[in-house]
PDB file of C-alpha atoms in Angstrom:
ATOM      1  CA  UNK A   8       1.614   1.970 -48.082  1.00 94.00           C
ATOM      2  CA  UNK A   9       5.032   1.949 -46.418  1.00 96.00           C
ATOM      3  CA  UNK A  10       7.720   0.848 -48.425  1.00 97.00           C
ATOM      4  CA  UNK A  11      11.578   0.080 -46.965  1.00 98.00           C
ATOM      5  CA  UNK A  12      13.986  -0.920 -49.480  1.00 98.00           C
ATOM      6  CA  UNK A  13      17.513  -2.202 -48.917  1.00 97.00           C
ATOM      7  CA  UNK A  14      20.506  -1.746 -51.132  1.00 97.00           C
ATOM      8  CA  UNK A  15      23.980  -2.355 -51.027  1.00 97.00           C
ATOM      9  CA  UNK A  16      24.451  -5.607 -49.709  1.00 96.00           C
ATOM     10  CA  UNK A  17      27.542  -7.927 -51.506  1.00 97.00           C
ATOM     11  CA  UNK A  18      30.218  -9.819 -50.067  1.00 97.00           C
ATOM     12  CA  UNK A  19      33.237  -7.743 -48.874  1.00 97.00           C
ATOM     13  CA  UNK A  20      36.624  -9.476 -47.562  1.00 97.00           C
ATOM     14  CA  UNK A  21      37.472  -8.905 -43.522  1.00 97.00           C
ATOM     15  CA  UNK A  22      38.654  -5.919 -42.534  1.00 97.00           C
ATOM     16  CA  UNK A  23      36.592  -4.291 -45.462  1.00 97.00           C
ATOM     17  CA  UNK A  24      34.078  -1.651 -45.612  1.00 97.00           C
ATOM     18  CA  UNK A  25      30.328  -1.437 -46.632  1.00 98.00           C
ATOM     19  CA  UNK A  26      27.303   1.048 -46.987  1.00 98.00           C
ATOM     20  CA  UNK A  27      24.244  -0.159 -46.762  1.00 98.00           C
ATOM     21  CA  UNK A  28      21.403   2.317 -47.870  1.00 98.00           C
ATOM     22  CA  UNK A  29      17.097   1.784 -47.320  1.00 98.00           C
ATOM     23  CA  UNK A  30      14.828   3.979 -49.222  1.00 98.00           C
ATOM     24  CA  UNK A  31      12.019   5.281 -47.750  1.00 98.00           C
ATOM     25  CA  UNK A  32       8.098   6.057 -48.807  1.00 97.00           C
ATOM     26  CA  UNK A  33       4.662   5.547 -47.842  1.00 97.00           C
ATOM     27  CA  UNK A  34       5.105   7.483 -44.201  1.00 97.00           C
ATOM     28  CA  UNK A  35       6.618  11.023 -43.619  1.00 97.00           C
ATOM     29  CA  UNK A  36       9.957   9.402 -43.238  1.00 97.00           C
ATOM     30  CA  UNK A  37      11.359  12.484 -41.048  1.00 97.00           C
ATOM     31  CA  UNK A  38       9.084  11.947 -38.012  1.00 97.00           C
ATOM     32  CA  UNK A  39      10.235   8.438 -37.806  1.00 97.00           C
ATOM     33  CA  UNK A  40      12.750   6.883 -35.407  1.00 96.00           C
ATOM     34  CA  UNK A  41      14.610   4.241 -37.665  1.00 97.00           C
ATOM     35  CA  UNK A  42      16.502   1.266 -37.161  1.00 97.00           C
ATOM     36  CA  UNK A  43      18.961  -1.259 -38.696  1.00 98.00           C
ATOM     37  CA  UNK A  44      18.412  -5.385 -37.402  1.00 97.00           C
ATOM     38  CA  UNK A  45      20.109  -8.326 -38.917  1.00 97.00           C
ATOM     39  CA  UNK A  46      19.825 -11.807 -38.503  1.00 96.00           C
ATOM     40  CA  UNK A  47      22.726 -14.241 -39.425  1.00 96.00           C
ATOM     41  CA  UNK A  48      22.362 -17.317 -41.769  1.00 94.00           C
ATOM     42  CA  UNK A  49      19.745 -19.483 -39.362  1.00 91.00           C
ATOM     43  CA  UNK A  50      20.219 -17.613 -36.482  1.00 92.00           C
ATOM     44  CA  UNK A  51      17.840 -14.545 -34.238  1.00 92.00           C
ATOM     45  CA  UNK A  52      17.135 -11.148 -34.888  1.00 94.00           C
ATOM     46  CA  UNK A  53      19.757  -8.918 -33.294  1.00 93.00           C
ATOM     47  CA  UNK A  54      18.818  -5.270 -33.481  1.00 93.00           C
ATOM     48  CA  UNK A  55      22.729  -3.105 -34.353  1.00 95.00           C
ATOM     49  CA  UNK A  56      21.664   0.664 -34.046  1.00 95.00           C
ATOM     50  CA  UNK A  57      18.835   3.281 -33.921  1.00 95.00           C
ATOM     51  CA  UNK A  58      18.780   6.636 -34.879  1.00 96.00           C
ATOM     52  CA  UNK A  59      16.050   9.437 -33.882  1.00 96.00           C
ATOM     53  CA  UNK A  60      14.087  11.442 -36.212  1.00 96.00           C
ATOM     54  CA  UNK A  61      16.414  14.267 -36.251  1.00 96.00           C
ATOM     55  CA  UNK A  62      19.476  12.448 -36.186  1.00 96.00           C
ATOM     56  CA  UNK A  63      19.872  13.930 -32.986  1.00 96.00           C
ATOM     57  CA  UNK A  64      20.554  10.635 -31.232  1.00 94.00           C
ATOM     58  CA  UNK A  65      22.233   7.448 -32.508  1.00 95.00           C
ATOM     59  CA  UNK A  66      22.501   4.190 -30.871  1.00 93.00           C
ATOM     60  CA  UNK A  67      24.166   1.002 -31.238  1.00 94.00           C
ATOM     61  CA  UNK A  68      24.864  -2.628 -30.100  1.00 92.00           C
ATOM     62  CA  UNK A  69      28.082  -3.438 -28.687  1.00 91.00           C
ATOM     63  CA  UNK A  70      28.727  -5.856 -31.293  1.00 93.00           C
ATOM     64  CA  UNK A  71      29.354  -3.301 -33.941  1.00 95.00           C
ATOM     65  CA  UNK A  72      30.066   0.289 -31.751  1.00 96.00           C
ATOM     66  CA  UNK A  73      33.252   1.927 -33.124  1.00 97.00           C
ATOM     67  CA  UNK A  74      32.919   0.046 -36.417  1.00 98.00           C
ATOM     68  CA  UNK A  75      29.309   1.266 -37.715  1.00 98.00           C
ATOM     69  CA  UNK A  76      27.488   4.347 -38.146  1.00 98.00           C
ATOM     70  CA  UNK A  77      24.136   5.174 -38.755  1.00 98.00           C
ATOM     71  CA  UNK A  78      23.278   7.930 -40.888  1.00 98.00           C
ATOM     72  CA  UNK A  79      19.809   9.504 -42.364  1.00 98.00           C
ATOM     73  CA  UNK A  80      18.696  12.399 -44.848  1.00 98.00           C
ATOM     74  CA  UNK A  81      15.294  13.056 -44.444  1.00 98.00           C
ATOM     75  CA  UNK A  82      15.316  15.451 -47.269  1.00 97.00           C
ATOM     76  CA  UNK A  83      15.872  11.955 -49.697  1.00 98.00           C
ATOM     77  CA  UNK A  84      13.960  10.010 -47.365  1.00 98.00           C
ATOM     78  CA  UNK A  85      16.935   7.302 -47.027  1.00 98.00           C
ATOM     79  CA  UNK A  86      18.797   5.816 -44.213  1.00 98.00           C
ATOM     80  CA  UNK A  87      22.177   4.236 -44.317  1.00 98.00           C
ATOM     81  CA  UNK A  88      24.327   2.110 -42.412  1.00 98.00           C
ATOM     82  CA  UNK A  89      28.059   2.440 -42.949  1.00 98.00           C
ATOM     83  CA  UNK A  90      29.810  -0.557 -42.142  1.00 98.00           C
ATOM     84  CA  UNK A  91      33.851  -0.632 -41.252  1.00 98.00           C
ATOM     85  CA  UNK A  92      36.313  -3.050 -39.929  1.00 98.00           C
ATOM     86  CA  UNK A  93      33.832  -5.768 -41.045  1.00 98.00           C
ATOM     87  CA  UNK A  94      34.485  -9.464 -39.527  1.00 97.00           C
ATOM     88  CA  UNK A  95      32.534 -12.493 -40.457  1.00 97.00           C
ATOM     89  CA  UNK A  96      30.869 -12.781 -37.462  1.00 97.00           C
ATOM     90  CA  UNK A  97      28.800  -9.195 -39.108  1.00 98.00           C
ATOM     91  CA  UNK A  98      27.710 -11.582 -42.075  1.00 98.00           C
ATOM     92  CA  UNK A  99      23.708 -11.554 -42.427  1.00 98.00           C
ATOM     93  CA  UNK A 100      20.400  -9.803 -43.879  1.00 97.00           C
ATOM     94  CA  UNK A 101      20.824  -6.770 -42.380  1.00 98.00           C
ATOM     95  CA  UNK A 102      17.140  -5.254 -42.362  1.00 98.00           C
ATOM     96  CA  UNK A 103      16.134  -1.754 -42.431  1.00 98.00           C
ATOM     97  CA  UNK A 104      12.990  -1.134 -39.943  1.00 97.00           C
ATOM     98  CA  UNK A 105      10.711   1.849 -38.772  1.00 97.00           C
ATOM     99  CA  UNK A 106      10.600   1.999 -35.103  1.00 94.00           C
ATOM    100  CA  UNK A 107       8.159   3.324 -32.634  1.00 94.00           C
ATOM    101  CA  UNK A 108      10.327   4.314 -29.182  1.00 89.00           C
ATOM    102  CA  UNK A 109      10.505   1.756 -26.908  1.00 86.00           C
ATOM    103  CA  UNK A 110       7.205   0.099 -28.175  1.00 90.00           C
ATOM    104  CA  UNK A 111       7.883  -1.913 -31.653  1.00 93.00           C
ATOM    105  CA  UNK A 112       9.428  -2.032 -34.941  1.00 95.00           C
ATOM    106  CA  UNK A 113       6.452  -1.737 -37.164  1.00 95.00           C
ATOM    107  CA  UNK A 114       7.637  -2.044 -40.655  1.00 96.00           C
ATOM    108  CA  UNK A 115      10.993  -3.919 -41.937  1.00 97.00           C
ATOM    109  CA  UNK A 116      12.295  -4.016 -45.391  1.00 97.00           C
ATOM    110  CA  UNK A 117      13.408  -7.196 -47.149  1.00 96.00           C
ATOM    111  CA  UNK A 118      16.554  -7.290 -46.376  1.00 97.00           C
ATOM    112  CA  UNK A 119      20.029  -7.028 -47.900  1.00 97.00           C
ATOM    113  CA  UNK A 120      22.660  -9.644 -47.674  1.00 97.00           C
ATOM    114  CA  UNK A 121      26.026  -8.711 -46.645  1.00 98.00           C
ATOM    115  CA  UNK A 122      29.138 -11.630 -46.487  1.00 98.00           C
ATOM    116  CA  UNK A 123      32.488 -11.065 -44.999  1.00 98.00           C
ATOM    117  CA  UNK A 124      34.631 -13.650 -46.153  1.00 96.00           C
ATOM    118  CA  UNK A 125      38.289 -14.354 -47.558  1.00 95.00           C
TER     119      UNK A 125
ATOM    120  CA  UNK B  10      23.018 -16.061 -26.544  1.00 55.00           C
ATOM    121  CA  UNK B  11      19.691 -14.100 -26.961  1.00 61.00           C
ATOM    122  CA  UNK B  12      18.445 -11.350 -23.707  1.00 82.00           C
ATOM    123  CA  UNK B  13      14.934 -12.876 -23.865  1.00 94.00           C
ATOM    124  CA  UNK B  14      14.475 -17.115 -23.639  1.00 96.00           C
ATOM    125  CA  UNK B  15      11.837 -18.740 -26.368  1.00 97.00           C
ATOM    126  CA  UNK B  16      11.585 -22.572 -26.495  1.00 97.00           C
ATOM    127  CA  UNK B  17      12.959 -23.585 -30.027  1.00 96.00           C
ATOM    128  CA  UNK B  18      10.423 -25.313 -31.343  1.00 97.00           C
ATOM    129  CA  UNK B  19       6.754 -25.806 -30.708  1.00 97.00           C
ATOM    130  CA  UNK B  20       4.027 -27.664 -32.632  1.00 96.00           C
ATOM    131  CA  UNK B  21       0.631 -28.358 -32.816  1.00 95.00           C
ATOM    132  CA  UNK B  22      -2.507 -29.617 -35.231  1.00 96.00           C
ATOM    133  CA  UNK B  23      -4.842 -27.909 -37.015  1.00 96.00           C
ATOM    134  CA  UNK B  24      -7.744 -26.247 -35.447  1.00 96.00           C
ATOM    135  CA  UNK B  25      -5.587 -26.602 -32.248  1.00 97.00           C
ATOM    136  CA  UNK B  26      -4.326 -23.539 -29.904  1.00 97.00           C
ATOM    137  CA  UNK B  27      -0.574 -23.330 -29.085  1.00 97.00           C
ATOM    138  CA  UNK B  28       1.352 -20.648 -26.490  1.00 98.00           C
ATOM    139  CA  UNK B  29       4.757 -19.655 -26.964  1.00 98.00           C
ATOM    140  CA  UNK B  30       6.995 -18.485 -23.896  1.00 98.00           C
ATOM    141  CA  UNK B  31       9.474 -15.438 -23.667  1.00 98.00           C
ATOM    142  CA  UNK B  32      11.416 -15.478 -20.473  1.00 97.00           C
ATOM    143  CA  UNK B  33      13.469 -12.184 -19.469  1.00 96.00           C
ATOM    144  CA  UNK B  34      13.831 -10.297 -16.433  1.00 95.00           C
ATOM    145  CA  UNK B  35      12.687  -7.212 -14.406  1.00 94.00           C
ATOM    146  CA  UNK B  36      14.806  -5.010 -16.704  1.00 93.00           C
ATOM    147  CA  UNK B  37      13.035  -5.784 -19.519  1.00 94.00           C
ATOM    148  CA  UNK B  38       9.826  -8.027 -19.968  1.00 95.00           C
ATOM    149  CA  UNK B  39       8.654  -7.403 -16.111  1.00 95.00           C
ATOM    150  CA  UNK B  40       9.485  -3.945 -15.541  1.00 94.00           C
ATOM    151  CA  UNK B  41       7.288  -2.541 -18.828  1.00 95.00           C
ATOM    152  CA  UNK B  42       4.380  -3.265 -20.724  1.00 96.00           C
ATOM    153  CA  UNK B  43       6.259  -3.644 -23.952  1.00 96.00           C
ATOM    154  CA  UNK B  44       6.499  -6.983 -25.339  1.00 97.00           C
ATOM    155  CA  UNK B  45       6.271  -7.223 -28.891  1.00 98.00           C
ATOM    156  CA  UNK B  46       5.815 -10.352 -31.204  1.00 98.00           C
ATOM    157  CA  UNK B  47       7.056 -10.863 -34.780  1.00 98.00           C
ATOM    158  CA  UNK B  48       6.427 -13.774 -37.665  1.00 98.00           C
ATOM    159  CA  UNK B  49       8.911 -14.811 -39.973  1.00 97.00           C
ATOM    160  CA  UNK B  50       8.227 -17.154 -42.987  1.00 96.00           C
ATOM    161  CA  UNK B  51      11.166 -18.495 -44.432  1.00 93.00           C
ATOM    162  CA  UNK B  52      13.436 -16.365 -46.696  1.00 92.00           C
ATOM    163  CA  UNK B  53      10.861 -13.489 -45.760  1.00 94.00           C
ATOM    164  CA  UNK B  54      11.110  -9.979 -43.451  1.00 94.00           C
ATOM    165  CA  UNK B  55       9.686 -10.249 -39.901  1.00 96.00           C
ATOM    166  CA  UNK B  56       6.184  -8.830 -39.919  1.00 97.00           C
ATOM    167  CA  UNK B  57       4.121  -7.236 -36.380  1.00 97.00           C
ATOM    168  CA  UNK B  58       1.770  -9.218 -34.901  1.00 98.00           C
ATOM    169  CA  UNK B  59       1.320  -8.008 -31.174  1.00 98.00           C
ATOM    170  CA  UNK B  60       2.955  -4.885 -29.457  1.00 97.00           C
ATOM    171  CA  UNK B  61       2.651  -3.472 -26.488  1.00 97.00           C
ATOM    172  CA  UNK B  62       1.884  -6.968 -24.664  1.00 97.00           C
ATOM    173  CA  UNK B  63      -1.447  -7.293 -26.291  1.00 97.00           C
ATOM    174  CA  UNK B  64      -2.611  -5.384 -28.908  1.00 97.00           C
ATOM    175  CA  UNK B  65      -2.601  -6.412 -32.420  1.00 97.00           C
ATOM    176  CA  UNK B  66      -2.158  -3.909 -35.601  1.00 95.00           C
ATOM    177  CA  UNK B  67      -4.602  -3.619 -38.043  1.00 94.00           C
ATOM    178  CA  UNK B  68      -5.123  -6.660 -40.303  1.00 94.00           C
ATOM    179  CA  UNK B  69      -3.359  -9.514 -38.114  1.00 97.00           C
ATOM    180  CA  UNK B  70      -5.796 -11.955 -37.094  1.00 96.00           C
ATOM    181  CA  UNK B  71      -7.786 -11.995 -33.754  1.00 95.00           C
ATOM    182  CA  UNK B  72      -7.171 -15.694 -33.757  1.00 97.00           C
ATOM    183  CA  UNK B  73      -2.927 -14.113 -32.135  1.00 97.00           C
ATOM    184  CA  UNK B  74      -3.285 -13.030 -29.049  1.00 97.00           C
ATOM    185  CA  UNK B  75      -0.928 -11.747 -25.930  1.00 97.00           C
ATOM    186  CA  UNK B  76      -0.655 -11.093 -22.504  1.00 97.00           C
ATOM    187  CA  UNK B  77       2.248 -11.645 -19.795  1.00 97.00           C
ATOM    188  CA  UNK B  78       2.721 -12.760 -16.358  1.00 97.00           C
ATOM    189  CA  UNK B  79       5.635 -11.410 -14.266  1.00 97.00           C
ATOM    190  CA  UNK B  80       8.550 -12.115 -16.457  1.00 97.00           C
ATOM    191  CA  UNK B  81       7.119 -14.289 -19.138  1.00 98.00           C
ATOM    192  CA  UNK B  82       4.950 -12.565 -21.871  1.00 98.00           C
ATOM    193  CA  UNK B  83       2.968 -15.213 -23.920  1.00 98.00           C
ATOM    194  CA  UNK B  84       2.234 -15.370 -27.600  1.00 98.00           C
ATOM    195  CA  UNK B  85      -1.284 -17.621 -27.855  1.00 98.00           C
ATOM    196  CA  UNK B  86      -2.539 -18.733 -31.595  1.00 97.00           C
ATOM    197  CA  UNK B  87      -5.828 -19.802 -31.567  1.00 97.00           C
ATOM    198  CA  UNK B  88      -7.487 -22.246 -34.342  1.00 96.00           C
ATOM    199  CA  UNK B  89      -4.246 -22.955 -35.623  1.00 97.00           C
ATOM    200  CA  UNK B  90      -3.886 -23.085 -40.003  1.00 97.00           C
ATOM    201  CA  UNK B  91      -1.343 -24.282 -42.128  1.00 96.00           C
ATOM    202  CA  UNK B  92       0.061 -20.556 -42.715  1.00 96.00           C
ATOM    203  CA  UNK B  93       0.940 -20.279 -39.135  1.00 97.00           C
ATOM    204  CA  UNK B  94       3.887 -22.309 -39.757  1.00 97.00           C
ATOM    205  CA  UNK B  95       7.054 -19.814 -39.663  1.00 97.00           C
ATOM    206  CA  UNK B  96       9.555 -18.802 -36.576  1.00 97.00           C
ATOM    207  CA  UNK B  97       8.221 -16.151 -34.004  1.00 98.00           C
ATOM    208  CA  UNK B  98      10.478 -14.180 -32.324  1.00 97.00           C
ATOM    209  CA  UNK B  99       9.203 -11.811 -29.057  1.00 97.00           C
ATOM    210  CA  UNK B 100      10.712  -8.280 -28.402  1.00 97.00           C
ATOM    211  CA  UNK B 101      10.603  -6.242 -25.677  1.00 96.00           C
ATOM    212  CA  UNK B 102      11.692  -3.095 -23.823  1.00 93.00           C
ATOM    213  CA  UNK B 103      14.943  -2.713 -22.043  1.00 91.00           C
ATOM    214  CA  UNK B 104      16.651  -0.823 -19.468  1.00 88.00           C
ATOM    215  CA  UNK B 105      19.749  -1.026 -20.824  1.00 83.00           C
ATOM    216  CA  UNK B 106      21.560   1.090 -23.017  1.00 77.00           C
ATOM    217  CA  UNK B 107      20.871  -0.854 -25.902  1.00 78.00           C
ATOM    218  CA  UNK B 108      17.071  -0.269 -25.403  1.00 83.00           C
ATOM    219  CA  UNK B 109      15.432  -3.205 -27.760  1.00 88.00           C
ATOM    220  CA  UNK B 110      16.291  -6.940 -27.184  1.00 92.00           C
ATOM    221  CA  UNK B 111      15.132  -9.891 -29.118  1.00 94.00           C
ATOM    222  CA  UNK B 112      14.368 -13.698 -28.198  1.00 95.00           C
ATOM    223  CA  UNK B 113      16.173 -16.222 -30.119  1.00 94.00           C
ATOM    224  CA  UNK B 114      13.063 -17.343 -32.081  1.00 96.00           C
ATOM    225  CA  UNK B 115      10.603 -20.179 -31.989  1.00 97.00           C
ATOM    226  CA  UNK B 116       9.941 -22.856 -34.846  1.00 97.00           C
ATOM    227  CA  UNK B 117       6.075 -23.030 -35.253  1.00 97.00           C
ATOM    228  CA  UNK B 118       5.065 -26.601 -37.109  1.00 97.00           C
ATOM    229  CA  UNK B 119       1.844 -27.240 -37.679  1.00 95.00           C
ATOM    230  CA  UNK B 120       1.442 -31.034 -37.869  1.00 91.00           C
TER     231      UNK B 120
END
């Protein structure tokens, strides 16, 4: 069955830095668009970036452009989400999800919890 | 502010039906067949339960069903139970650059 894990969530102070990682199985991982969403302490969904299944094109929310970049190795079946210039405005469960172009996000992870605070 | 308008909250008694609303615009919801719907139990991941306007995955229950009108794509549970309570949150399409927008949720209580 498909399986997304999340790692490297903590809290981080503003201004810090952060790399969040989601492992991968169930599904050939490499003919996958992926995706990172988060959703702030009782607040929406807001999807943050997108990457294709050849890392051949990247995507991202305005929000967090020129701060985060999306990453994957299909070879370890992971995808990562490194996180700069954090403010606290980026604290939430940042979820790691399989998406199908344009259609859906089929499959999320549980979530990791990042916090920027002082 | 959320792209796509849900109520906030919506409610309803077993065995009841309840339909949950997700305004956008011609950009997104009314220009493409691509509304998706998602529920959320508390402290838990979103998990598919229609795409594509109306079709549901495998194991989700016939009693969810979708459709849209113009604008507004609909979210309809039938026979309502006690694990229906959770937030649902509608997806769809866009034609902007960021490609996938979200509604800001809707708070299911069943009574």
């Amino acid at each position: 069955q498909v399986q997304l894990v999340e790692s490297g969530g903590g809290l981080v102070k503003p201004g810090g830095s952060l790399r969040l990682s989601c492992a991968a199985s169930g599904f050939t991982f490499s003919d996958y668009y992926m995706s990172w969403i988060r959703q702030a302490p009782g607040k929406g969904l807001e999807w943050v970036s997108y990457i294709s299944s050849s890392s051949s094109y990247t995507n991202y929310a305005d929000s967090v452009k020129g701060r985060f970049t999306i990453s994957r190795d299909n070879a370890k079946n992971s995808l990562y989400l490194q996180m700069n210039s954090l403010r606290a405005e980026d604290t939430a469960v940042y979820y790691c999800a399989r998406w199908i172009p344009d259609t859906r996000v089929d499959y999320w992870g549980q979530g990791t919890l990042v916090t920027v605070s002082s | 502010q959320s792209a796509l308008t849900q109520p906030a909250s919506v409610s309803g008694s077993p065995g009841q039906s309840i339909t949950i609303s997700c305004t956008g615009t011609s950009s997104d919801v009314g220009g493409y067949n691509y509304v998706s719907w998602y529920q959320q139990h508390p402290g838990k991941a979103p998990k598919l339960m229609i795409y594509d306007v109306s079709n549901r995955p495998s194991g989700v229950s016939n009693r969810f069903s979708g459709s849209k009108s113009g604008n507004t794509a609909s979210l309809t549970i039938s026979g309502l139970q006690a694990e229906d309570e959770a937030d649902y949150y509608c997806s769809s399409y866009t034609s902007s650059s960021t490609l996938l927008v979200f509604g800001g949720g809707t708070k299911l209580t069943v009574l």
